[in-house]
């Protein structure tokens, strides 16, 4: 089959690496792609947030399957436009992607499906914001209602900071604070049938020990040796299946990845957030352990045939991903500095570009992901940090504690 993969980040480079390994994938076209993807597939320019442009590219490239990586095109309705051309798409409709695009919508779906999550209040005025913060108490959790690239959430003990963040946003969701470790579980759905990948853990804050602001994710590892073996089954039964059933019953079946962001609280598993796509950088750690062919899996999900898919096969290894970010990230970043060492085995390109002389430049917030496997988390971690050591970027920074002590 011919696969068209939409996106430019580390998640998409990792997906591309797994797709080209699937013998059923005869050709892979990435749009717009990045230098890492260009080294293994053909890249074509496209405005990935424009439904008409992506649909036209899917037609001209003769794609049998379109895989949409990031959330913005999904929320913009790109999957709907491609589906309208009669082409199979892995990625939810714009309506179903609201599970990520609107925190208030996600809360409404969870309430209807009886899915455990933090108590919350949707606030559209300063008075509502103040009342909700007082009611739910510290630590304060204030979330921008719309898409914010993982940076729209503030968790703080300071009432003034919570109020200030809330006032900057049009509409916010104020939540009860959830204690306990966070886990990401990605569920592949064909609208009716669903299958989980390995659970992973992400590191959201920019600095070691969880210091500093939230980011899109600074590193990840999988599997979770400390988690109960029943975790994935429990999340499927209490979170994923009820949510997918609720979306289907609303006439908006969810085809794609339901990203379940979970807190394992003292009162049980609760949803922190849903996303409508694979998590970045978690999927960079998960895919190297997947032994089943990815193209076949996504094609079956896109066509509503996931029930014909065999149980997923996984390696017994562990994998670790460490993000190297640009100076200033998650704030304003310095763009365009050269980065060397990107041809090292295990480097996944996330925010890079090639200049006229063929040099690789650091152009994004998260620049590269350094990924390695090992027979346990500790050895995968050592190997991943050896990849980090091989990468040189002025002003680049990374966390030193990814998968430490696991
Ligand atoms: P979100 O965009 O909703 O995933 O939030 C980003 C991050 O903020 C999460 O990964 C958590 O680390 C933190 N967070 C969000 N909601 C809560 C909550 N209710 N309690 C504690 N931490 C939270
Ligand atoms: N790693 C968090 C996310 O992809 O949203």
Tab-separated table of C-alpha atoms and ligand atoms in Angstrom:
chain	number	residue	atom	x	y	z
A	1	UNK	CA	0.000	0.000	0.000
A	2	UNK	CA	0.902	3.659	-0.452
A	3	UNK	CA	0.837	5.636	2.772
A	4	UNK	CA	0.709	9.420	3.096
A	5	UNK	CA	1.831	10.596	6.539
A	6	UNK	CA	0.982	14.156	7.591
A	7	UNK	CA	3.215	16.058	10.032
A	8	UNK	CA	6.734	17.321	10.682
A	9	UNK	CA	7.647	16.336	14.224
A	10	UNK	CA	9.364	13.630	16.212
A	11	UNK	CA	6.148	11.662	16.493
A	12	UNK	CA	5.868	11.572	12.696
A	13	UNK	CA	9.524	10.644	12.164
A	14	UNK	CA	9.041	7.741	14.593
A	15	UNK	CA	5.831	6.701	12.795
A	16	UNK	CA	7.668	6.896	9.458
A	17	UNK	CA	10.467	4.653	10.778
A	18	UNK	CA	7.948	2.031	11.870
A	19	UNK	CA	5.885	2.302	8.670
A	20	UNK	CA	8.851	1.717	6.344
A	21	UNK	CA	9.585	-1.472	8.294
A	22	UNK	CA	6.193	-2.901	7.392
A	23	UNK	CA	6.545	-5.009	4.217
A	24	UNK	CA	2.944	-4.135	3.297
A	25	UNK	CA	3.962	-0.460	2.967
A	26	UNK	CA	5.323	-0.252	-0.598
A	27	UNK	CA	5.814	3.485	-0.504
A	28	UNK	CA	5.673	6.208	2.107
A	29	UNK	CA	5.199	9.894	1.368
A	30	UNK	CA	5.606	12.390	4.194
A	31	UNK	CA	4.095	15.855	4.052
A	32	UNK	CA	5.582	18.240	4.874
A	33	UNK	CA	8.077	15.952	6.646
A	34	UNK	CA	11.459	16.862	8.138
A	35	UNK	CA	15.093	15.979	7.336
A	36	UNK	CA	14.845	12.707	9.280
A	37	UNK	CA	11.769	11.657	7.343
A	38	UNK	CA	13.397	12.794	4.074
A	39	UNK	CA	16.199	10.298	4.686
A	40	UNK	CA	13.760	7.357	4.600
A	41	UNK	CA	10.791	8.546	2.528
A	42	UNK	CA	9.725	10.994	-0.142
A	43	UNK	CA	8.637	14.374	1.277
A	44	UNK	CA	6.131	16.740	-0.328
A	45	UNK	CA	5.163	20.229	0.812
A	46	UNK	CA	1.622	20.783	2.055
A	47	UNK	CA	-0.266	23.103	4.346
A	48	UNK	CA	-1.152	20.332	6.755
A	49	UNK	CA	-3.888	22.343	8.492
A	50	UNK	CA	-5.778	22.943	5.245
A	51	UNK	CA	-8.295	20.144	4.603
A	52	UNK	CA	-8.559	20.815	0.857
A	53	UNK	CA	-4.774	20.785	0.296
A	54	UNK	CA	-4.237	17.521	2.175
A	55	UNK	CA	-7.187	15.853	0.426
A	56	UNK	CA	-5.835	16.958	-2.973
A	57	UNK	CA	-2.387	15.584	-2.121
A	58	UNK	CA	-3.910	12.286	-1.017
A	59	UNK	CA	-5.577	12.010	-4.427
A	60	UNK	CA	-2.533	13.017	-6.528
A	61	UNK	CA	-0.182	10.711	-4.616
A	62	UNK	CA	-2.617	7.783	-5.004
A	63	UNK	CA	-2.569	7.144	-1.260
A	64	UNK	CA	-4.325	4.029	0.044
A	65	UNK	CA	-4.000	5.244	3.612
A	66	UNK	CA	-3.503	8.706	5.096
A	67	UNK	CA	-2.095	8.878	8.632
A	68	UNK	CA	-2.500	12.246	10.350
A	69	UNK	CA	0.045	12.804	13.113
A	70	UNK	CA	-0.644	16.096	14.910
A	71	UNK	CA	-3.802	17.451	16.546
A	72	UNK	CA	-4.165	20.743	14.659
A	73	UNK	CA	-5.069	19.168	11.268
A	74	UNK	CA	-7.434	16.753	13.014
A	75	UNK	CA	-9.271	19.533	14.822
A	76	UNK	CA	-9.345	21.488	11.514
A	77	UNK	CA	-11.240	18.623	9.832
A	78	UNK	CA	-8.459	17.300	7.582
A	79	UNK	CA	-9.514	13.675	8.165
A	80	UNK	CA	-13.075	14.501	7.052
A	81	UNK	CA	-11.838	16.045	3.784
A	82	UNK	CA	-9.660	13.017	2.960
A	83	UNK	CA	-12.436	10.575	3.892
A	84	UNK	CA	-14.803	12.488	1.610
A	85	UNK	CA	-12.497	11.487	-1.300
A	86	UNK	CA	-13.053	7.835	-0.430
A	87	UNK	CA	-9.525	7.357	0.956
A	88	UNK	CA	-8.892	5.497	4.227
A	89	UNK	CA	-7.711	7.788	7.036
A	90	UNK	CA	-6.136	6.988	10.371
A	91	UNK	CA	-7.222	9.954	12.492
A	92	UNK	CA	-10.556	11.158	13.877
A	93	UNK	CA	-13.073	13.518	12.280
A	94	UNK	CA	-13.015	17.153	13.377
A	95	UNK	CA	-16.067	16.511	15.511
A	96	UNK	CA	-14.523	13.490	17.315
A	97	UNK	CA	-11.158	15.315	17.692
A	98	UNK	CA	-12.953	17.823	19.958
A	99	UNK	CA	-12.121	15.300	22.691
A	100	UNK	CA	-8.711	17.030	22.512
A	101	UNK	CA	-9.710	20.377	20.951
A	102	UNK	CA	-12.011	21.390	23.794
A	103	UNK	CA	-11.410	20.524	27.433
A	104	UNK	CA	-15.052	21.377	28.166
A	105	UNK	CA	-16.257	18.924	25.479
A	106	UNK	CA	-13.997	16.200	26.890
A	107	UNK	CA	-15.429	16.772	30.374
A	108	UNK	CA	-18.966	16.548	28.987
A	109	UNK	CA	-18.224	13.232	27.246
A	110	UNK	CA	-16.614	11.845	30.413
A	111	UNK	CA	-19.601	12.865	32.538
A	112	UNK	CA	-22.013	11.194	30.104
A	113	UNK	CA	-19.878	8.027	29.928
A	114	UNK	CA	-19.269	7.883	33.688
A	115	UNK	CA	-15.496	8.002	33.210
A	116	UNK	CA	-13.493	8.862	36.352
A	117	UNK	CA	-11.817	12.278	36.101
A	118	UNK	CA	-11.092	15.366	38.197
A	119	UNK	CA	-14.058	17.461	39.276
A	120	UNK	CA	-14.138	20.609	37.191
A	121	UNK	CA	-15.869	23.906	36.488
A	122	UNK	CA	-16.001	25.669	33.119
A	123	UNK	CA	-15.489	29.428	33.617
A	124	UNK	CA	-16.132	32.237	31.139
A	125	UNK	CA	-15.848	35.221	33.509
A	126	UNK	CA	-13.500	36.431	36.241
A	127	UNK	CA	-16.246	35.951	38.840
A	128	UNK	CA	-16.740	32.314	37.807
A	129	UNK	CA	-12.981	31.783	37.823
A	130	UNK	CA	-12.584	33.151	41.354
A	131	UNK	CA	-15.523	31.117	42.636
A	132	UNK	CA	-14.187	27.891	41.090
A	133	UNK	CA	-10.672	28.411	42.480
A	134	UNK	CA	-12.092	28.991	45.948
A	135	UNK	CA	-14.368	25.988	45.717
A	136	UNK	CA	-11.832	23.456	44.412
A	137	UNK	CA	-8.876	24.845	46.389
A	138	UNK	CA	-5.079	24.518	46.106
A	139	UNK	CA	-3.079	23.223	44.331
A	140	UNK	CA	-4.910	25.134	41.603
A	141	UNK	CA	-5.268	23.608	38.129
A	142	UNK	CA	-6.352	26.048	35.402
A	143	UNK	CA	-6.631	24.916	31.762
A	144	UNK	CA	-7.169	26.966	28.635
A	145	UNK	CA	-10.232	25.447	26.947
A	146	UNK	CA	-8.651	25.344	23.466
A	147	UNK	CA	-5.558	23.753	21.897
A	148	UNK	CA	-2.337	25.079	23.424
A	149	UNK	CA	0.419	22.634	22.509
A	150	UNK	CA	0.645	21.265	26.033
A	151	UNK	CA	1.335	24.743	27.412
A	152	UNK	CA	-2.182	25.941	28.260
A	153	UNK	CA	-2.255	24.369	31.703
A	154	UNK	CA	-0.976	25.816	34.946
A	155	UNK	CA	-0.718	23.874	38.201
A	156	UNK	CA	0.215	26.148	41.098
A	157	UNK	CA	-0.172	26.791	44.816
A	158	UNK	CA	-0.288	30.546	44.145
A	159	UNK	CA	-3.807	31.938	43.836
A	160	UNK	CA	-2.512	35.053	42.036
A	161	UNK	CA	-0.765	32.960	39.353
A	162	UNK	CA	-3.883	30.829	38.874
A	163	UNK	CA	-6.043	33.948	38.518
A	164	UNK	CA	-3.576	35.586	36.117
A	165	UNK	CA	-3.473	32.530	33.820
A	166	UNK	CA	-7.252	32.190	33.894
A	167	UNK	CA	-7.751	35.861	32.965
A	168	UNK	CA	-5.465	35.489	29.932
A	169	UNK	CA	-7.739	32.830	28.404
A	170	UNK	CA	-11.247	33.297	26.948
A	171	UNK	CA	-12.679	30.239	28.606
A	172	UNK	CA	-10.971	28.021	31.149
A	173	UNK	CA	-11.601	24.774	32.937
A	174	UNK	CA	-10.667	24.821	36.636
A	175	UNK	CA	-10.020	21.350	38.023
A	176	UNK	CA	-9.557	19.467	41.227
A	177	UNK	CA	-5.871	18.547	41.665
A	178	UNK	CA	-5.090	14.877	40.992
A	179	UNK	CA	-2.262	13.320	42.993
A	180	UNK	CA	-0.230	10.271	41.976
A	181	UNK	CA	1.944	9.258	39.031
A	182	UNK	CA	0.834	10.023	35.482
A	183	UNK	CA	0.594	7.398	32.760
A	184	UNK	CA	-0.135	7.703	29.042
A	185	UNK	CA	-2.052	4.877	27.382
A	186	UNK	CA	-2.668	5.083	23.626
A	187	UNK	CA	-5.673	3.207	22.332
A	188	UNK	CA	-5.989	2.376	18.636
A	189	UNK	CA	-9.665	2.613	17.669
A	190	UNK	CA	-11.577	1.807	14.489
A	191	UNK	CA	-14.693	3.491	15.856
A	192	UNK	CA	-16.002	0.304	17.477
A	193	UNK	CA	-13.084	-2.012	18.283
A	194	UNK	CA	-10.054	-0.854	20.239
A	195	UNK	CA	-6.593	-2.067	21.247
A	196	UNK	CA	-4.119	-0.488	23.693
A	197	UNK	CA	-0.395	0.037	23.110
A	198	UNK	CA	2.106	-0.322	25.970
A	199	UNK	CA	1.626	2.237	28.752
A	200	UNK	CA	4.339	4.894	28.926
A	201	UNK	CA	5.354	7.711	31.200
A	202	UNK	CA	6.047	11.238	30.012
A	203	UNK	CA	7.977	14.036	31.772
A	204	UNK	CA	5.970	17.222	31.305
A	205	UNK	CA	8.003	19.868	33.129
A	206	UNK	CA	11.030	21.411	31.510
A	207	UNK	CA	13.524	20.904	34.351
A	208	UNK	CA	15.005	18.073	36.378
A	209	UNK	CA	12.863	16.909	39.280
A	210	UNK	CA	9.762	18.478	37.708
A	211	UNK	CA	10.991	22.079	37.993
A	212	UNK	CA	9.811	24.890	35.730
A	213	UNK	CA	6.878	25.227	33.366
A	214	UNK	CA	4.957	22.527	31.488
A	215	UNK	CA	6.136	21.557	28.013
A	216	UNK	CA	4.855	19.249	25.294
A	217	UNK	CA	6.957	16.522	26.982
A	218	UNK	CA	10.689	16.277	27.675
A	219	UNK	CA	11.167	12.517	27.663
A	220	UNK	CA	9.457	9.182	28.094
A	221	UNK	CA	9.968	5.509	28.810
A	222	UNK	CA	8.081	2.265	28.429
A	223	UNK	CA	7.060	-0.204	29.774
A	224	UNK	CA	6.299	0.733	33.389
A	225	UNK	CA	7.825	-1.957	35.600
A	226	UNK	CA	6.174	-0.450	38.690
A	227	UNK	CA	2.619	-0.414	37.303
A	228	UNK	CA	0.129	-3.237	37.890
A	229	UNK	CA	-0.110	-5.733	34.996
A	230	UNK	CA	-3.840	-5.090	34.916
A	231	UNK	CA	-3.457	-1.363	34.219
A	232	UNK	CA	-4.154	-1.456	30.468
A	233	UNK	CA	-7.191	-3.733	30.927
A	234	UNK	CA	-8.555	-1.502	33.673
A	235	UNK	CA	-8.149	1.641	31.557
A	236	UNK	CA	-9.805	-0.064	28.589
A	237	UNK	CA	-12.819	-1.023	30.724
A	238	UNK	CA	-13.249	2.122	32.832
A	239	UNK	CA	-11.997	4.826	30.449
A	240	UNK	CA	-11.397	3.974	26.786
A	241	UNK	CA	-14.334	1.740	25.872
A	242	UNK	CA	-16.987	3.894	27.623
A	243	UNK	CA	-15.551	7.032	25.967
A	244	UNK	CA	-15.457	5.431	22.505
A	245	UNK	CA	-19.014	4.119	22.988
A	246	UNK	CA	-20.206	7.576	24.012
A	247	UNK	CA	-18.613	9.207	20.952
A	248	UNK	CA	-20.130	6.565	18.662
A	249	UNK	CA	-23.565	7.016	20.240
A	250	UNK	CA	-23.336	10.768	19.506
A	251	UNK	CA	-22.902	9.916	15.822
A	252	UNK	CA	-19.196	10.836	15.872
A	253	UNK	CA	-17.294	7.537	16.083
A	254	UNK	CA	-13.613	8.008	16.917
A	255	UNK	CA	-11.197	6.425	14.421
A	256	UNK	CA	-7.572	6.943	15.382
A	257	UNK	CA	-5.591	7.164	18.607
A	258	UNK	CA	-7.464	7.935	21.794
A	259	UNK	CA	-4.653	9.193	24.009
A	260	UNK	CA	-5.641	8.550	27.624
A	261	UNK	CA	-3.602	10.777	29.948
A	262	UNK	CA	-4.162	9.288	33.390
A	263	UNK	CA	-3.319	9.918	37.018
A	264	UNK	CA	-3.021	6.845	39.238
A	265	UNK	CA	-4.500	8.571	42.281
A	266	UNK	CA	-5.021	7.268	45.793
A	267	UNK	CA	-8.696	6.930	44.747
A	268	UNK	CA	-7.999	4.960	41.558
A	269	UNK	CA	-7.254	5.724	37.897
A	270	UNK	CA	-8.584	9.110	36.730
A	271	UNK	CA	-8.355	10.897	33.388
A	272	UNK	CA	-6.159	13.999	33.320
A	273	UNK	CA	-6.718	14.641	29.617
A	274	UNK	CA	-7.635	13.054	26.332
A	275	UNK	CA	-5.805	13.704	23.101
A	276	UNK	CA	-6.819	12.645	19.615
A	277	UNK	CA	-3.398	11.415	18.414
A	278	UNK	CA	-0.246	9.663	19.577
A	279	UNK	CA	1.667	11.376	22.369
A	280	UNK	CA	4.964	13.007	21.600
A	281	UNK	CA	7.528	11.916	22.884
A	282	UNK	CA	5.919	8.761	24.342
A	283	UNK	CA	5.291	7.150	20.960
A	284	UNK	CA	8.991	7.516	20.072
A	285	UNK	CA	9.712	5.137	22.976
A	286	UNK	CA	6.776	2.796	22.325
A	287	UNK	CA	7.190	2.102	18.595
A	288	UNK	CA	10.686	0.542	18.776
A	289	UNK	CA	9.135	-2.197	20.953
A	290	UNK	CA	6.215	-2.942	18.611
A	291	UNK	CA	6.909	-6.099	16.624
A	292	UNK	CA	3.581	-6.185	14.778
A	293	UNK	CA	3.478	-4.284	11.463
A	294	UNK	CA	2.255	-0.722	12.033
A	295	UNK	CA	0.900	-0.021	8.529
A	296	UNK	CA	-1.379	-3.043	8.641
A	297	UNK	CA	-2.643	-2.047	12.106
A	298	UNK	CA	-3.450	1.541	11.125
A	299	UNK	CA	-4.990	0.440	7.800
A	300	UNK	CA	-7.311	-1.996	9.582
A	301	UNK	CA	-8.273	0.685	12.129
A	302	UNK	CA	-8.925	3.201	9.330
A	303	UNK	CA	-11.226	0.686	7.610
A	304	UNK	CA	-13.171	-0.445	10.685
A	305	UNK	CA	-11.545	-3.896	10.611
A	306	UNK	CA	-9.508	-3.867	13.795
A	307	UNK	CA	-11.290	-7.033	14.907
A	308	UNK	CA	-9.417	-8.838	12.095
A	309	UNK	CA	-6.063	-7.729	13.529
A	310	UNK	CA	-4.027	-10.274	15.506
A	311	UNK	CA	-3.049	-9.436	19.101
A	312	UNK	CA	-0.175	-6.956	19.089
A	313	UNK	CA	3.286	-8.442	19.616
A	314	UNK	CA	5.811	-6.602	21.766
A	315	UNK	CA	9.492	-7.012	22.431
A	316	UNK	CA	10.393	-7.714	26.081
A	317	UNK	CA	12.874	-4.821	26.016
A	318	UNK	CA	12.425	-1.350	27.466
A	319	UNK	CA	12.847	1.942	25.615
A	320	UNK	CA	13.738	5.480	26.684
A	321	UNK	CA	13.411	8.764	24.788
A	322	UNK	CA	15.172	11.971	25.875
A	323	UNK	CA	14.176	15.260	24.208
A	324	UNK	CA	16.852	17.814	23.348
A	325	UNK	CA	15.150	21.219	23.259
A	326	UNK	CA	16.208	24.567	21.873
A	327	UNK	CA	17.380	27.486	23.997
A	328	UNK	CA	14.336	29.210	25.492
A	329	UNK	CA	11.895	26.294	25.138
A	330	UNK	CA	9.042	26.157	26.235
A	331	UNK	CA	9.080	29.945	25.812
A	332	UNK	CA	10.333	31.875	22.785
A	333	UNK	CA	13.129	29.845	21.187
A	334	UNK	CA	16.317	30.764	19.363
A	335	UNK	CA	15.826	29.278	15.890
A	336	UNK	CA	18.230	28.306	13.151
A	337	UNK	CA	21.405	27.256	14.950
A	338	UNK	CA	23.250	24.277	13.455
A	339	UNK	CA	22.959	20.952	15.263
A	340	UNK	CA	25.496	18.185	14.757
A	341	UNK	CA	25.356	14.479	15.462
A	342	UNK	CA	21.868	13.987	14.055
A	343	UNK	CA	23.034	11.043	11.965
A	344	UNK	CA	23.702	9.088	15.181
A	345	UNK	CA	21.654	5.891	15.476
A	346	UNK	CA	18.665	6.620	17.723
A	347	UNK	CA	18.226	10.293	16.784
A	348	UNK	CA	14.662	11.121	15.808
A	349	UNK	CA	14.165	14.522	14.169
A	350	UNK	CA	11.541	16.738	15.775
A	351	UNK	CA	12.233	20.424	15.020
A	352	UNK	CA	14.944	20.492	12.361
A	353	UNK	CA	15.410	21.773	8.815
A	354	UNK	CA	18.164	21.531	6.204
A	355	UNK	CA	19.864	24.725	4.977
A	356	UNK	CA	21.138	25.383	1.428
A	357	UNK	CA	24.509	23.810	2.307
A	358	UNK	CA	22.854	20.638	3.560
A	359	UNK	CA	23.515	21.426	7.225
A	360	UNK	CA	20.884	20.457	9.792
A	361	UNK	CA	19.486	23.417	11.720
A	362	UNK	CA	17.514	23.475	14.958
A	363	UNK	CA	14.277	25.208	14.019
A	364	UNK	CA	11.696	24.003	16.549
A	365	UNK	CA	11.206	24.025	20.314
A	366	UNK	CA	11.873	20.330	20.752
A	367	UNK	CA	14.694	19.678	18.285
A	368	UNK	CA	15.612	15.992	18.419
A	369	UNK	CA	14.603	12.937	20.416
A	370	UNK	CA	17.295	10.525	21.498
A	371	UNK	CA	15.820	7.029	21.622
A	372	UNK	CA	17.354	3.718	22.664
A	373	UNK	CA	16.232	0.295	23.799
A	374	UNK	CA	17.815	-2.080	26.322
A	375	UNK	CA	16.865	-5.191	28.202
A	376	UNK	CA	15.579	-3.080	31.081
A	377	UNK	CA	14.735	0.584	31.656
A	378	UNK	CA	18.129	1.323	33.255
A	379	UNK	CA	20.136	0.042	30.301
A	380	UNK	CA	17.820	1.733	27.788
A	381	UNK	CA	18.300	4.954	29.752
A	382	UNK	CA	22.100	4.678	29.654
A	383	UNK	CA	21.986	4.062	25.922
A	384	UNK	CA	19.589	6.977	25.304
A	385	UNK	CA	21.897	9.391	27.188
A	386	UNK	CA	24.823	8.165	25.067
A	387	UNK	CA	22.836	9.305	22.035
A	388	UNK	CA	22.236	12.668	23.769
A	389	UNK	CA	26.010	13.000	24.295
A	390	UNK	CA	26.565	12.592	20.556
A	391	UNK	CA	24.312	15.558	19.728
A	392	UNK	CA	25.749	19.079	19.883
A	393	UNK	CA	23.526	22.149	19.870
A	394	UNK	CA	24.508	25.534	21.284
A	395	UNK	CA	21.984	26.471	23.993
A	396	UNK	CA	20.338	23.051	23.727
A	397	UNK	CA	18.965	21.600	26.936
A	398	UNK	CA	17.488	18.344	28.164
A	399	UNK	CA	16.411	16.709	31.390
A	400	UNK	CA	18.970	14.510	33.119
A	401	UNK	CA	16.426	12.495	35.059
A	402	UNK	CA	14.346	10.792	32.348
A	403	UNK	CA	13.591	7.238	33.527
A	404	UNK	CA	15.922	7.708	36.491
A	405	UNK	CA	15.404	5.281	39.350
A	406	UNK	CA	12.860	3.180	37.442
B	1	LIG	P1	-3.236	18.621	30.161
B	1	LIG	O1	-2.943	19.518	28.999
B	1	LIG	O2	-4.663	18.632	30.586
B	1	LIG	O3	-2.662	17.290	29.984
B	1	LIG	O4	-2.329	19.103	31.372
B	1	LIG	C1	-0.933	19.153	31.272
B	1	LIG	C2	-0.305	18.634	32.539
B	1	LIG	O5	-0.739	19.389	33.672
B	1	LIG	C3	-0.671	17.209	32.884
B	1	LIG	O6	0.102	16.266	32.230
B	1	LIG	C4	-0.421	17.187	34.374
B	1	LIG	O7	0.954	17.058	34.661
B	1	LIG	C5	-0.868	18.535	34.801
B	1	LIG	N1	-2.284	18.447	35.191
B	1	LIG	C6	-3.355	18.618	34.404
B	1	LIG	N2	-4.515	18.419	35.072
B	1	LIG	C7	-4.171	18.123	36.341
B	1	LIG	C8	-4.919	17.834	37.524
B	1	LIG	N3	-6.252	17.846	37.550
B	1	LIG	N4	-4.223	17.564	38.648
B	1	LIG	C9	-2.869	17.557	38.636
B	1	LIG	N5	-2.098	17.831	37.566
B	1	LIG	C10	-2.741	18.137	36.422
B	2	LIG	N1	3.527	14.148	25.560
B	2	LIG	C1	2.292	14.786	25.721
B	2	LIG	C2	1.505	14.989	24.510
B	2	LIG	O1	1.824	14.499	23.458
B	2	LIG	O2	0.509	15.676	24.596
